[in-house]
Amino acid sequence: MEKIETIGAMQQLARKWLLEGHTIAVVPTMGALHQGHLSLIDLARQHADKVVATIFVNPTQFGPNEDFDGYPRNSEADELQLQAHLTDALFMPTSKEMYPDGFETRVELTRLPLHLCGMRREGHFVGVTTVVLKLFNAVQPQLAVFGEKDYQQLMIVRKMVRDLNLPVEIIAGPTVRAEDGLAMSSRNRYLDIHERKAAISIYQALVRARQLVNSGTVDTIILRQAMTEIIEQAGANVDYVAVIHPESLEELNVVGAKAHAAIAAFVGRTRLIDNIRLKD
Ligand code: PAF
């Protein structure tokens, strides 16, 4: 696996591969890799000749009171896992490389971030779209793989690609879950043993919403109440519970032909997100 730290060197390698006729897939990450990330690497491998993982804990997508400083960083373990999954290159730029002095460009969507996490994490998605576009420009991929756990992020990146005519196909990787249903997340490492138990309530709440929809409930007030109760009973705090249209991300009053449930909850100090398809 090649390890690359500069944008110039990454672009050079990408150009070489493209001239040789290879296709390139990128899996952007912030490191602290887990089975969810590795499943995205494996999915990328199915679609392209060369797979590039990126690890960059992007400061611009963290708010002032968020966990940028404490975000888990474990590059040695990450590298070993990427090697085991036959990743061709790891692009791991520094902050200075990505945001040199004088950097001032932002990529901003105006509608999709007005929901869910975008409402609670000001500026978060501007940070995400700006860095993702920069990573695409460095890696020159034909394909990029993003996890469905970060559903709003996936939809926002897809929209950016469409709006800006980027020649990159976005592939969605299904959420990978622990045996008890908890969605894999780098932030699960923050949980102590009691919080880990309480965290399961997020998935349980989503499953309950799906059961209610399957048995005929369409009123989203009832669905939101049911989800909130499960999370609060477990001792976690709801940041939001929402029933949304899966494309516009707008909140629904009534479950129609297409609906998704999405949750953000604080388990102790750790904010976790998850979502589930209710109807499609
Ligand atoms: O999902 C993540 O890990 C990050 O938001 C991403 C896409 C790597 C951008 O920093």
Tab-separated table of N, CA and C in Angstrom, residues 107-267:
chain	number	residue	atom	x	y	z
A	107	VAL	N	-17.654	25.189	-0.180
A	107	VAL	CA	-18.685	24.583	-1.022
A	107	VAL	C	-19.916	24.420	-0.135
A	108	GLU	N	-21.009	25.065	-0.527
A	108	GLU	CA	-22.172	25.086	0.380
A	108	GLU	C	-23.465	24.762	-0.349
A	109	LEU	N	-24.207	23.795	0.159
A	109	LEU	CA	-25.563	23.541	-0.341
A	109	LEU	C	-26.517	24.382	0.493
A	110	THR	N	-27.624	24.781	-0.138
A	110	THR	CA	-28.494	25.710	0.585
A	110	THR	C	-29.733	25.047	1.197
A	111	ARG	N	-30.108	23.851	0.703
A	111	ARG	CA	-31.362	23.280	1.208
A	111	ARG	C	-31.176	22.009	2.043
A	112	LEU	N	-30.463	21.035	1.490
A	112	LEU	CA	-30.372	19.755	2.211
A	112	LEU	C	-29.768	19.882	3.620
A	113	PRO	N	-28.865	20.840	3.858
A	113	PRO	CA	-28.347	20.946	5.230
A	113	PRO	C	-29.318	21.594	6.218
A	114	LEU	N	-30.512	22.020	5.742
A	114	LEU	CA	-31.451	22.669	6.672
A	114	LEU	C	-32.264	21.662	7.482
A	115	HIS	N	-31.804	20.430	7.539
A	115	HIS	CA	-32.530	19.394	8.262
A	115	HIS	C	-31.560	18.635	9.166
A	116	LEU	N	-32.129	17.809	10.031
A	116	LEU	CA	-31.381	16.814	10.809
A	116	LEU	C	-30.089	17.387	11.407
A	117	CYS	N	-28.955	16.765	11.126
A	117	CYS	CA	-27.688	17.203	11.748
A	117	CYS	C	-27.313	18.616	11.327
A	118	GLY	N	-27.689	18.995	10.116
A	118	GLY	CA	-27.339	20.333	9.633
A	118	GLY	C	-27.912	21.427	10.522
A	119	MET	N	-29.075	21.149	11.151
A	119	MET	CA	-29.712	22.137	12.025
A	119	MET	C	-29.018	22.208	13.387
A	120	ARG	N	-28.365	21.137	13.754
A	120	ARG	CA	-27.741	21.093	15.090
A	120	ARG	C	-26.247	21.365	15.052
A	121	ARG	N	-25.630	21.170	13.901
A	121	ARG	CA	-24.168	21.323	13.814
A	121	ARG	C	-23.882	22.399	12.766
A	122	GLU	N	-23.889	23.635	13.228
A	122	GLU	CA	-23.756	24.758	12.292
A	122	GLU	C	-22.434	24.671	11.514
A	123	GLY	N	-22.521	24.797	10.223
A	123	GLY	CA	-21.306	24.807	9.399
A	123	GLY	C	-20.734	23.428	9.108
A	124	HIS	N	-21.307	22.400	9.746
A	124	HIS	CA	-20.742	21.051	9.591
A	124	HIS	C	-20.676	20.617	8.126
A	125	PHE	N	-21.790	20.779	7.416
A	125	PHE	CA	-21.818	20.241	6.051
A	125	PHE	C	-21.027	21.093	5.059
A	126	VAL	N	-20.828	22.365	5.371
A	126	VAL	CA	-19.924	23.165	4.521
A	126	VAL	C	-18.516	22.568	4.634
A	127	GLY	N	-18.144	22.218	5.856
A	127	GLY	CA	-16.840	21.578	6.073
A	127	GLY	C	-16.741	20.262	5.317
A	128	VAL	N	-17.833	19.483	5.358
A	128	VAL	CA	-17.814	18.164	4.699
A	128	VAL	C	-17.713	18.325	3.179
A	129	THR	N	-18.585	19.135	2.591
A	129	THR	CA	-18.591	19.220	1.118
A	129	THR	C	-17.290	19.835	0.606
A	130	THR	N	-16.768	20.819	1.332
A	130	THR	CA	-15.517	21.445	0.891
A	130	THR	C	-14.386	20.420	0.917
A	131	VAL	N	-14.302	19.659	1.995
A	131	VAL	CA	-13.182	18.712	2.074
A	131	VAL	C	-13.378	17.558	1.092
A	132	VAL	N	-14.621	17.120	0.912
A	132	VAL	CA	-14.851	15.995	-0.013
A	132	VAL	C	-14.483	16.404	-1.441
A	133	LEU	N	-14.835	17.621	-1.828
A	133	LEU	CA	-14.452	18.074	-3.172
A	133	LEU	C	-12.925	18.139	-3.302
A	134	LYS	N	-12.260	18.611	-2.260
A	134	LYS	CA	-10.788	18.660	-2.308
A	134	LYS	C	-10.199	17.238	-2.389
A	135	LEU	N	-10.795	16.310	-1.644
A	135	LEU	CA	-10.298	14.926	-1.695
A	135	LEU	C	-10.523	14.336	-3.090
A	136	PHE	N	-11.676	14.631	-3.684
A	136	PHE	CA	-11.933	14.151	-5.052
A	136	PHE	C	-10.891	14.738	-6.014
A	137	ASN	N	-10.578	16.003	-5.852
A	137	ASN	CA	-9.601	16.633	-6.754
A	137	ASN	C	-8.204	16.055	-6.560
A	138	ALA	N	-7.911	15.602	-5.360
A	138	ALA	CA	-6.603	14.990	-5.111
A	138	ALA	C	-6.540	13.577	-5.689
A	139	VAL	N	-7.622	12.804	-5.471
A	139	VAL	CA	-7.576	11.370	-5.804
A	139	VAL	C	-8.049	11.089	-7.238
A	140	GLN	N	-8.816	12.018	-7.822
A	140	GLN	CA	-9.322	11.855	-9.202
A	140	GLN	C	-10.101	10.541	-9.394
A	141	PRO	N	-11.032	10.234	-8.480
A	141	PRO	CA	-11.717	8.936	-8.590
A	141	PRO	C	-12.868	8.971	-9.597
A	142	GLN	N	-13.195	7.790	-10.124
A	142	GLN	CA	-14.430	7.665	-10.907
A	142	GLN	C	-15.583	7.252	-9.994
A	143	LEU	N	-15.221	6.689	-8.838
A	143	LEU	CA	-16.221	6.209	-7.881
A	143	LEU	C	-15.829	6.629	-6.477
A	144	ALA	N	-16.841	6.890	-5.656
A	144	ALA	CA	-16.566	7.171	-4.244
A	144	ALA	C	-17.614	6.446	-3.412
A	145	VAL	N	-17.179	5.878	-2.308
A	145	VAL	CA	-18.097	5.087	-1.481
A	145	VAL	C	-18.305	5.788	-0.135
A	146	PHE	N	-19.577	5.976	0.213
A	146	PHE	CA	-19.945	6.611	1.487
A	146	PHE	C	-20.937	5.702	2.211
A	147	GLY	N	-20.882	5.699	3.537
A	147	GLY	CA	-21.762	4.829	4.318
A	147	GLY	C	-23.154	5.421	4.491
A	148	GLU	N	-24.137	4.525	4.514
A	148	GLU	CA	-25.529	4.975	4.711
A	148	GLU	C	-25.801	5.412	6.143
A	149	LYS	N	-24.913	5.067	7.069
A	149	LYS	CA	-25.147	5.520	8.454
A	149	LYS	C	-25.207	7.042	8.499
A	150	ASP	N	-24.302	7.688	7.755
A	150	ASP	CA	-24.314	9.153	7.674
A	150	ASP	C	-25.195	9.538	6.492
A	151	TYR	N	-26.486	9.300	6.658
A	151	TYR	CA	-27.406	9.375	5.522
A	151	TYR	C	-27.478	10.778	4.924
A	152	GLN	N	-27.543	11.789	5.797
A	152	GLN	CA	-27.637	13.165	5.282
A	152	GLN	C	-26.356	13.520	4.516
A	153	GLN	N	-25.220	13.091	5.048
A	153	GLN	CA	-23.947	13.346	4.363
A	153	GLN	C	-23.947	12.701	2.971
A	154	LEU	N	-24.419	11.450	2.915
A	154	LEU	CA	-24.487	10.735	1.629
A	154	LEU	C	-25.342	11.509	0.625
A	155	MET	N	-26.506	11.982	1.079
A	155	MET	CA	-27.415	12.694	0.165
A	155	MET	C	-26.817	14.033	-0.263
A	156	ILE	N	-26.137	14.684	0.653
A	156	ILE	CA	-25.525	15.988	0.346
A	156	ILE	C	-24.371	15.820	-0.645
A	157	VAL	N	-23.563	14.808	-0.447
A	157	VAL	CA	-22.447	14.586	-1.382
A	157	VAL	C	-23.008	14.239	-2.767
A	158	ARG	N	-24.041	13.396	-2.793
A	158	ARG	CA	-24.664	13.046	-4.088
A	158	ARG	C	-25.154	14.293	-4.808
A	159	LYS	N	-25.779	15.213	-4.043
A	159	LYS	CA	-26.342	16.428	-4.641
A	159	LYS	C	-25.220	17.341	-5.130
A	160	MET	N	-24.149	17.451	-4.348
A	160	MET	CA	-23.007	18.274	-4.767
A	160	MET	C	-22.447	17.747	-6.091
A	161	VAL	N	-22.313	16.435	-6.184
A	161	VAL	CA	-21.759	15.815	-7.397
A	161	VAL	C	-22.652	16.129	-8.602
A	162	ARG	N	-23.970	16.048	-8.374
A	162	ARG	CA	-24.914	16.324	-9.469
A	162	ARG	C	-24.866	17.809	-9.833
A	163	ASP	N	-24.943	18.663	-8.819
A	163	ASP	CA	-25.012	20.110	-9.090
A	163	ASP	C	-23.738	20.621	-9.757
A	164	LEU	N	-22.600	20.067	-9.385
A	164	LEU	CA	-21.321	20.565	-9.920
A	164	LEU	C	-20.803	19.707	-11.077
A	165	ASN	N	-21.632	18.750	-11.537
A	165	ASN	CA	-21.262	17.896	-12.684
A	165	ASN	C	-19.919	17.200	-12.472
A	166	LEU	N	-19.694	16.716	-11.271
A	166	LEU	CA	-18.425	16.013	-11.024
A	166	LEU	C	-18.510	14.613	-11.639
A	167	PRO	N	-17.467	14.176	-12.326
A	167	PRO	CA	-17.518	12.858	-12.972
A	167	PRO	C	-17.217	11.717	-11.990
A	168	VAL	N	-17.965	11.687	-10.904
A	168	VAL	CA	-17.734	10.691	-9.842
A	168	VAL	C	-19.063	10.007	-9.525
A	169	GLU	N	-19.054	8.683	-9.546
A	169	GLU	CA	-20.276	7.956	-9.166
A	169	GLU	C	-20.237	7.697	-7.665
A	170	ILE	N	-21.328	8.051	-6.988
A	170	ILE	CA	-21.370	7.844	-5.533
A	170	ILE	C	-22.077	6.524	-5.232
A	171	ILE	N	-21.384	5.668	-4.513
A	171	ILE	CA	-21.957	4.360	-4.155
A	171	ILE	C	-22.217	4.361	-2.645
A	172	ALA	N	-23.401	3.869	-2.272
A	172	ALA	CA	-23.768	3.844	-0.844
A	172	ALA	C	-23.455	2.485	-0.251
A	173	GLY	N	-22.775	2.477	0.883
A	173	GLY	CA	-22.484	1.221	1.586
A	173	GLY	C	-23.457	1.048	2.737
A	174	PRO	N	-24.090	-0.136	2.836
A	174	PRO	CA	-25.046	-0.369	3.932
A	174	PRO	C	-24.390	-0.214	5.305
A	175	THR	N	-25.174	0.235	6.273
A	175	THR	CA	-24.677	0.389	7.644
A	175	THR	C	-24.284	-0.984	8.203
A	176	VAL	N	-23.110	-1.048	8.810
A	176	VAL	CA	-22.692	-2.299	9.456
A	176	VAL	C	-23.013	-2.164	10.942
A	177	ARG	N	-23.609	-3.210	11.510
A	177	ARG	CA	-24.078	-3.148	12.896
A	177	ARG	C	-23.402	-4.211	13.752
A	178	ALA	N	-23.257	-3.910	15.039
A	178	ALA	CA	-22.839	-4.934	15.994
A	178	ALA	C	-23.983	-5.937	16.113
A	179	GLU	N	-23.713	-7.074	16.780
A	179	GLU	CA	-24.747	-8.114	16.861
A	179	GLU	C	-26.044	-7.598	17.472
A	180	ASP	N	-25.922	-6.674	18.428
A	180	ASP	CA	-27.125	-6.149	19.087
A	180	ASP	C	-27.759	-4.993	18.307
A	181	GLY	N	-27.210	-4.657	17.162
A	181	GLY	CA	-27.851	-3.659	16.303
A	181	GLY	C	-27.175	-2.292	16.296
A	182	LEU	N	-26.308	-2.028	17.272
A	182	LEU	CA	-25.672	-0.693	17.305
A	182	LEU	C	-24.864	-0.467	16.023
A	183	ALA	N	-25.117	0.669	15.375
A	183	ALA	CA	-24.385	0.981	14.140
A	183	ALA	C	-22.920	1.223	14.478
A	184	MET	N	-22.030	0.663	13.656
A	184	MET	CA	-20.594	0.885	13.854
A	184	MET	C	-20.281	2.364	13.661
A	185	SER	N	-19.491	2.922	14.567
A	185	SER	CA	-19.101	4.323	14.480
A	185	SER	C	-17.780	4.481	15.225
A	186	SER	N	-16.929	5.359	14.713
A	186	SER	CA	-15.660	5.597	15.416
A	186	SER	C	-15.940	6.130	16.818
A	187	ARG	N	-17.062	6.834	16.978
A	187	ARG	CA	-17.380	7.439	18.281
A	187	ARG	C	-17.860	6.411	19.297
A	188	ASN	N	-18.180	5.171	18.862
A	188	ASN	CA	-18.559	4.144	19.847
A	188	ASN	C	-17.425	3.900	20.838
A	189	ARG	N	-16.179	4.237	20.437
A	189	ARG	CA	-15.033	4.038	21.330
A	189	ARG	C	-15.115	4.904	22.578
A	190	TYR	N	-15.899	5.970	22.508
A	190	TYR	CA	-16.026	6.851	23.680
A	190	TYR	C	-16.899	6.221	24.775
A	191	LEU	N	-17.720	5.211	24.425
A	191	LEU	CA	-18.761	4.730	25.341
A	191	LEU	C	-18.182	3.848	26.437
A	192	ASP	N	-18.624	4.097	27.703
A	192	ASP	CA	-18.252	3.136	28.748
A	192	ASP	C	-19.271	1.995	28.699
A	193	ILE	N	-19.110	1.032	29.582
A	193	ILE	CA	-19.912	-0.201	29.478
A	193	ILE	C	-21.425	0.081	29.623
A	194	HIS	N	-21.764	1.059	30.499
A	194	HIS	CA	-23.192	1.381	30.704
A	194	HIS	C	-23.740	2.133	29.489
A	195	GLU	N	-22.924	3.059	28.992
A	195	GLU	CA	-23.360	3.830	27.815
A	195	GLU	C	-23.505	2.923	26.593
A	196	ARG	N	-22.605	1.957	26.498
A	196	ARG	CA	-22.674	1.031	25.356
A	196	ARG	C	-24.032	0.322	25.349
A	197	LYS	N	-24.522	-0.041	26.571
A	197	LYS	CA	-25.836	-0.707	26.673
A	197	LYS	C	-26.943	0.252	26.271
A	198	ALA	N	-26.847	1.487	26.773
A	198	ALA	CA	-27.902	2.475	26.481
A	198	ALA	C	-27.936	2.816	24.994
A	199	ALA	N	-26.771	2.730	24.345
A	199	ALA	CA	-26.682	3.128	22.924
A	199	ALA	C	-27.535	2.238	22.017
A	200	ILE	N	-27.771	1.005	22.465
A	200	ILE	CA	-28.576	0.081	21.636
A	200	ILE	C	-29.977	0.641	21.423
A	201	SER	N	-30.420	1.495	22.365
A	201	SER	CA	-31.798	2.013	22.284
A	201	SER	C	-32.024	2.784	20.974
A	202	ILE	N	-30.959	3.320	20.390
A	202	ILE	CA	-31.145	4.087	19.145
A	202	ILE	C	-31.652	3.155	18.034
A	203	TYR	N	-30.989	2.020	17.910
A	203	TYR	CA	-31.424	1.062	16.882
A	203	TYR	C	-32.788	0.475	17.257
A	204	GLN	N	-32.968	0.201	18.559
A	204	GLN	CA	-34.269	-0.363	18.983
A	204	GLN	C	-35.407	0.596	18.651
A	205	ALA	N	-35.150	1.879	18.815
A	205	ALA	CA	-36.187	2.877	18.510
A	205	ALA	C	-36.499	2.882	17.009
A	206	LEU	N	-35.467	2.771	16.192
A	206	LEU	CA	-35.682	2.758	14.742
A	206	LEU	C	-36.477	1.508	14.322
A	207	VAL	N	-36.118	0.388	14.929
A	207	VAL	CA	-36.817	-0.863	14.590
A	207	VAL	C	-38.278	-0.785	15.022
A	208	ARG	N	-38.498	-0.173	16.191
A	208	ARG	CA	-39.884	-0.005	16.669
A	208	ARG	C	-40.692	0.852	15.690
A	209	ALA	N	-40.067	1.908	15.181
A	209	ALA	CA	-40.774	2.764	14.221
A	209	ALA	C	-41.137	1.950	12.980
A	210	ARG	N	-40.219	1.115	12.542
A	210	ARG	CA	-40.512	0.313	11.344
A	210	ARG	C	-41.640	-0.688	11.622
A	211	GLN	N	-41.618	-1.268	12.854
A	211	GLN	CA	-42.706	-2.208	13.202
A	211	GLN	C	-44.040	-1.492	13.175
A	212	LEU	N	-44.072	-0.275	13.740
A	212	LEU	CA	-45.328	0.480	13.791
A	212	LEU	C	-45.818	0.794	12.375
A	213	VAL	N	-44.886	1.182	11.502
A	213	VAL	CA	-45.273	1.487	10.115
A	213	VAL	C	-45.777	0.215	9.435
A	214	ASN	N	-45.080	-0.888	9.663
A	214	ASN	CA	-45.512	-2.148	9.041
A	214	ASN	C	-46.898	-2.570	9.512
A	215	SER	N	-47.255	-2.163	10.757
A	215	SER	CA	-48.593	-2.549	11.221
A	215	SER	C	-49.610	-1.428	11.010
A	216	GLY	N	-49.259	-0.457	10.175
A	216	GLY	CA	-50.274	0.481	9.708
A	216	GLY	C	-50.212	1.891	10.263
A	217	THR	N	-49.285	2.193	11.178
A	217	THR	CA	-49.214	3.559	11.722
A	217	THR	C	-48.632	4.492	10.664
A	218	VAL	N	-49.322	5.600	10.423
A	218	VAL	CA	-48.791	6.569	9.444
A	218	VAL	C	-48.541	7.937	10.088
A	219	ASP	N	-49.097	8.159	11.282
A	219	ASP	CA	-48.959	9.454	11.963
A	219	ASP	C	-47.538	9.557	12.549
A	220	THR	N	-46.785	10.530	12.072
A	220	THR	CA	-45.378	10.582	12.494
A	220	THR	C	-45.223	11.107	13.928
A	221	ILE	N	-46.269	11.748	14.461
A	221	ILE	CA	-46.193	12.141	15.883
A	221	ILE	C	-46.101	10.882	16.741
A	222	ILE	N	-46.916	9.908	16.385
A	222	ILE	CA	-46.904	8.636	17.142
A	222	ILE	C	-45.538	7.964	17.003
A	223	LEU	N	-45.003	7.986	15.795
A	223	LEU	CA	-43.699	7.336	15.572
A	223	LEU	C	-42.603	8.040	16.369
A	224	ARG	N	-42.621	9.362	16.336
A	224	ARG	CA	-41.564	10.111	17.040
A	224	ARG	C	-41.665	9.891	18.549
A	225	GLN	N	-42.932	9.868	19.049
A	225	GLN	CA	-43.121	9.632	20.499
A	225	GLN	C	-42.575	8.264	20.891
A	226	ALA	N	-42.902	7.260	20.084
A	226	ALA	CA	-42.462	5.889	20.399
A	226	ALA	C	-40.939	5.819	20.415
A	227	MET	N	-40.303	6.467	19.451
A	227	MET	CA	-38.826	6.416	19.386
A	227	MET	C	-38.209	7.152	20.577
A	228	THR	N	-38.784	8.333	20.867
A	228	THR	CA	-38.251	9.144	21.976
A	228	THR	C	-38.328	8.379	23.292
A	229	GLU	N	-39.485	7.724	23.520
A	229	GLU	CA	-39.672	6.976	24.780
A	229	GLU	C	-38.598	5.909	24.959
A	230	ILE	N	-38.326	5.172	23.903
A	230	ILE	CA	-37.350	4.070	24.004
A	230	ILE	C	-35.965	4.622	24.353
A	231	ILE	N	-35.615	5.724	23.723
A	231	ILE	CA	-34.275	6.295	23.956
A	231	ILE	C	-34.173	6.868	25.368
A	232	GLU	N	-35.235	7.586	25.783
A	232	GLU	CA	-35.189	8.200	27.120
A	232	GLU	C	-35.215	7.143	28.217
A	233	GLN	N	-36.008	6.080	27.979
A	233	GLN	CA	-36.057	5.005	28.995
A	233	GLN	C	-34.689	4.367	29.191
A	234	ALA	N	-33.881	4.380	28.151
A	234	ALA	CA	-32.532	3.784	28.258
A	234	ALA	C	-31.548	4.753	28.910
A	235	GLY	N	-31.996	5.982	29.176
A	235	GLY	CA	-31.115	6.954	29.840
A	235	GLY	C	-30.303	7.803	28.876
A	236	ALA	N	-30.627	7.726	27.576
A	236	ALA	CA	-29.938	8.580	26.598
A	236	ALA	C	-30.802	9.827	26.343
A	237	ASN	N	-30.215	10.840	25.722
A	237	ASN	CA	-30.950	12.083	25.460
A	237	ASN	C	-31.108	12.304	23.964
A	238	VAL	N	-32.355	12.525	23.571
A	238	VAL	CA	-32.634	12.731	22.148
A	238	VAL	C	-32.109	14.094	21.701
A	239	ASP	N	-31.380	14.121	20.602
A	239	ASP	CA	-31.044	15.398	19.961
A	239	ASP	C	-32.127	15.677	18.918
A	240	TYR	N	-32.397	14.687	18.087
A	240	TYR	CA	-33.610	14.741	17.256
A	240	TYR	C	-34.076	13.320	16.953
A	241	VAL	N	-35.381	13.175	16.789
A	241	VAL	CA	-35.931	11.980	16.139
A	241	VAL	C	-36.770	12.526	15.009
A	242	ALA	N	-36.624	11.979	13.830
A	242	ALA	CA	-37.323	12.546	12.682
A	242	ALA	C	-37.799	11.447	11.747
A	243	VAL	N	-38.930	11.723	11.133
A	243	VAL	CA	-39.398	10.873	10.034
A	243	VAL	C	-39.370	11.762	8.803
A	244	ILE	N	-38.583	11.369	7.838
A	244	ILE	CA	-38.274	12.279	6.722
A	244	ILE	C	-38.539	11.620	5.369
A	245	HIS	N	-38.672	12.488	4.362
A	245	HIS	CA	-38.663	11.981	2.994
A	245	HIS	C	-37.206	11.685	2.646
A	246	PRO	N	-36.920	10.489	2.111
A	246	PRO	CA	-35.508	10.111	1.955
A	246	PRO	C	-34.731	10.927	0.923
A	247	GLU	N	-35.419	11.668	0.059
A	247	GLU	CA	-34.672	12.484	-0.917
A	247	GLU	C	-34.587	13.950	-0.505
A	248	SER	N	-35.739	14.547	-0.159
A	248	SER	CA	-35.704	15.968	0.220
A	248	SER	C	-35.204	16.148	1.656
A	249	LEU	N	-35.265	15.108	2.449
A	249	LEU	CA	-34.932	15.108	3.886
A	249	LEU	C	-35.917	15.943	4.702
A	250	GLU	N	-37.027	16.336	4.067
A	250	GLU	CA	-38.017	17.130	4.805
A	250	GLU	C	-38.813	16.244	5.753
A	251	GLU	N	-39.198	16.820	6.905
A	251	GLU	CA	-39.969	16.067	7.901
A	251	GLU	C	-41.364	15.773	7.355
A	252	LEU	N	-41.845	14.580	7.607
A	252	LEU	CA	-43.178	14.185	7.152
A	252	LEU	C	-44.161	14.228	8.322
A	253	ASN	N	-45.394	14.623	8.035
A	253	ASN	CA	-46.452	14.505	9.046
A	253	ASN	C	-47.086	13.121	8.990
A	254	VAL	N	-47.101	12.606	7.763
A	254	VAL	CA	-47.745	11.315	7.527
A	254	VAL	C	-46.791	10.470	6.691
A	255	VAL	N	-46.655	9.202	7.024
A	255	VAL	CA	-45.784	8.322	6.230
A	255	VAL	C	-46.458	8.043	4.888
A	256	GLY	N	-45.749	8.388	3.816
A	256	GLY	CA	-46.297	8.154	2.480
A	256	GLY	C	-45.580	6.998	1.813
A	257	ALA	N	-45.384	7.123	0.493
A	257	ALA	CA	-44.781	6.016	-0.267
A	257	ALA	C	-43.318	5.809	0.115
A	258	LYS	N	-42.664	6.895	0.498
A	258	LYS	CA	-41.241	6.784	0.862
A	258	LYS	C	-41.030	7.467	2.214
A	259	ALA	N	-40.363	6.797	3.113
A	259	ALA	CA	-40.078	7.433	4.412
A	259	ALA	C	-38.867	6.783	5.066
A	260	HIS	N	-38.163	7.586	5.808
A	260	HIS	CA	-36.972	7.169	6.514
A	260	HIS	C	-37.103	7.680	7.946
A	261	ALA	N	-36.584	6.963	8.907
A	261	ALA	CA	-36.510	7.509	10.273
A	261	ALA	C	-35.038	7.780	10.580
A	262	ALA	N	-34.780	8.898	11.235
A	262	ALA	CA	-33.391	9.259	11.564
A	262	ALA	C	-33.346	9.746	13.003
A	263	ILE	N	-32.265	9.384	13.688
A	263	ILE	CA	-32.112	9.744	15.104
A	263	ILE	C	-30.700	10.258	15.360
A	264	ALA	N	-30.614	11.280	16.197
A	264	ALA	CA	-29.328	11.649	16.816
A	264	ALA	C	-29.598	11.670	18.311
A	265	ALA	N	-28.733	11.048	19.079
A	265	ALA	CA	-28.941	11.027	20.533
A	265	ALA	C	-27.598	11.124	21.248
A	266	PHE	N	-27.632	11.767	22.406
A	266	PHE	CA	-26.443	11.828	23.254
A	266	PHE	C	-26.501	10.657	24.233
A	267	VAL	N	-25.484	9.841	24.210
A	267	VAL	CA	-25.365	8.771	25.193
A	267	VAL	C	-24.187	9.198	26.058
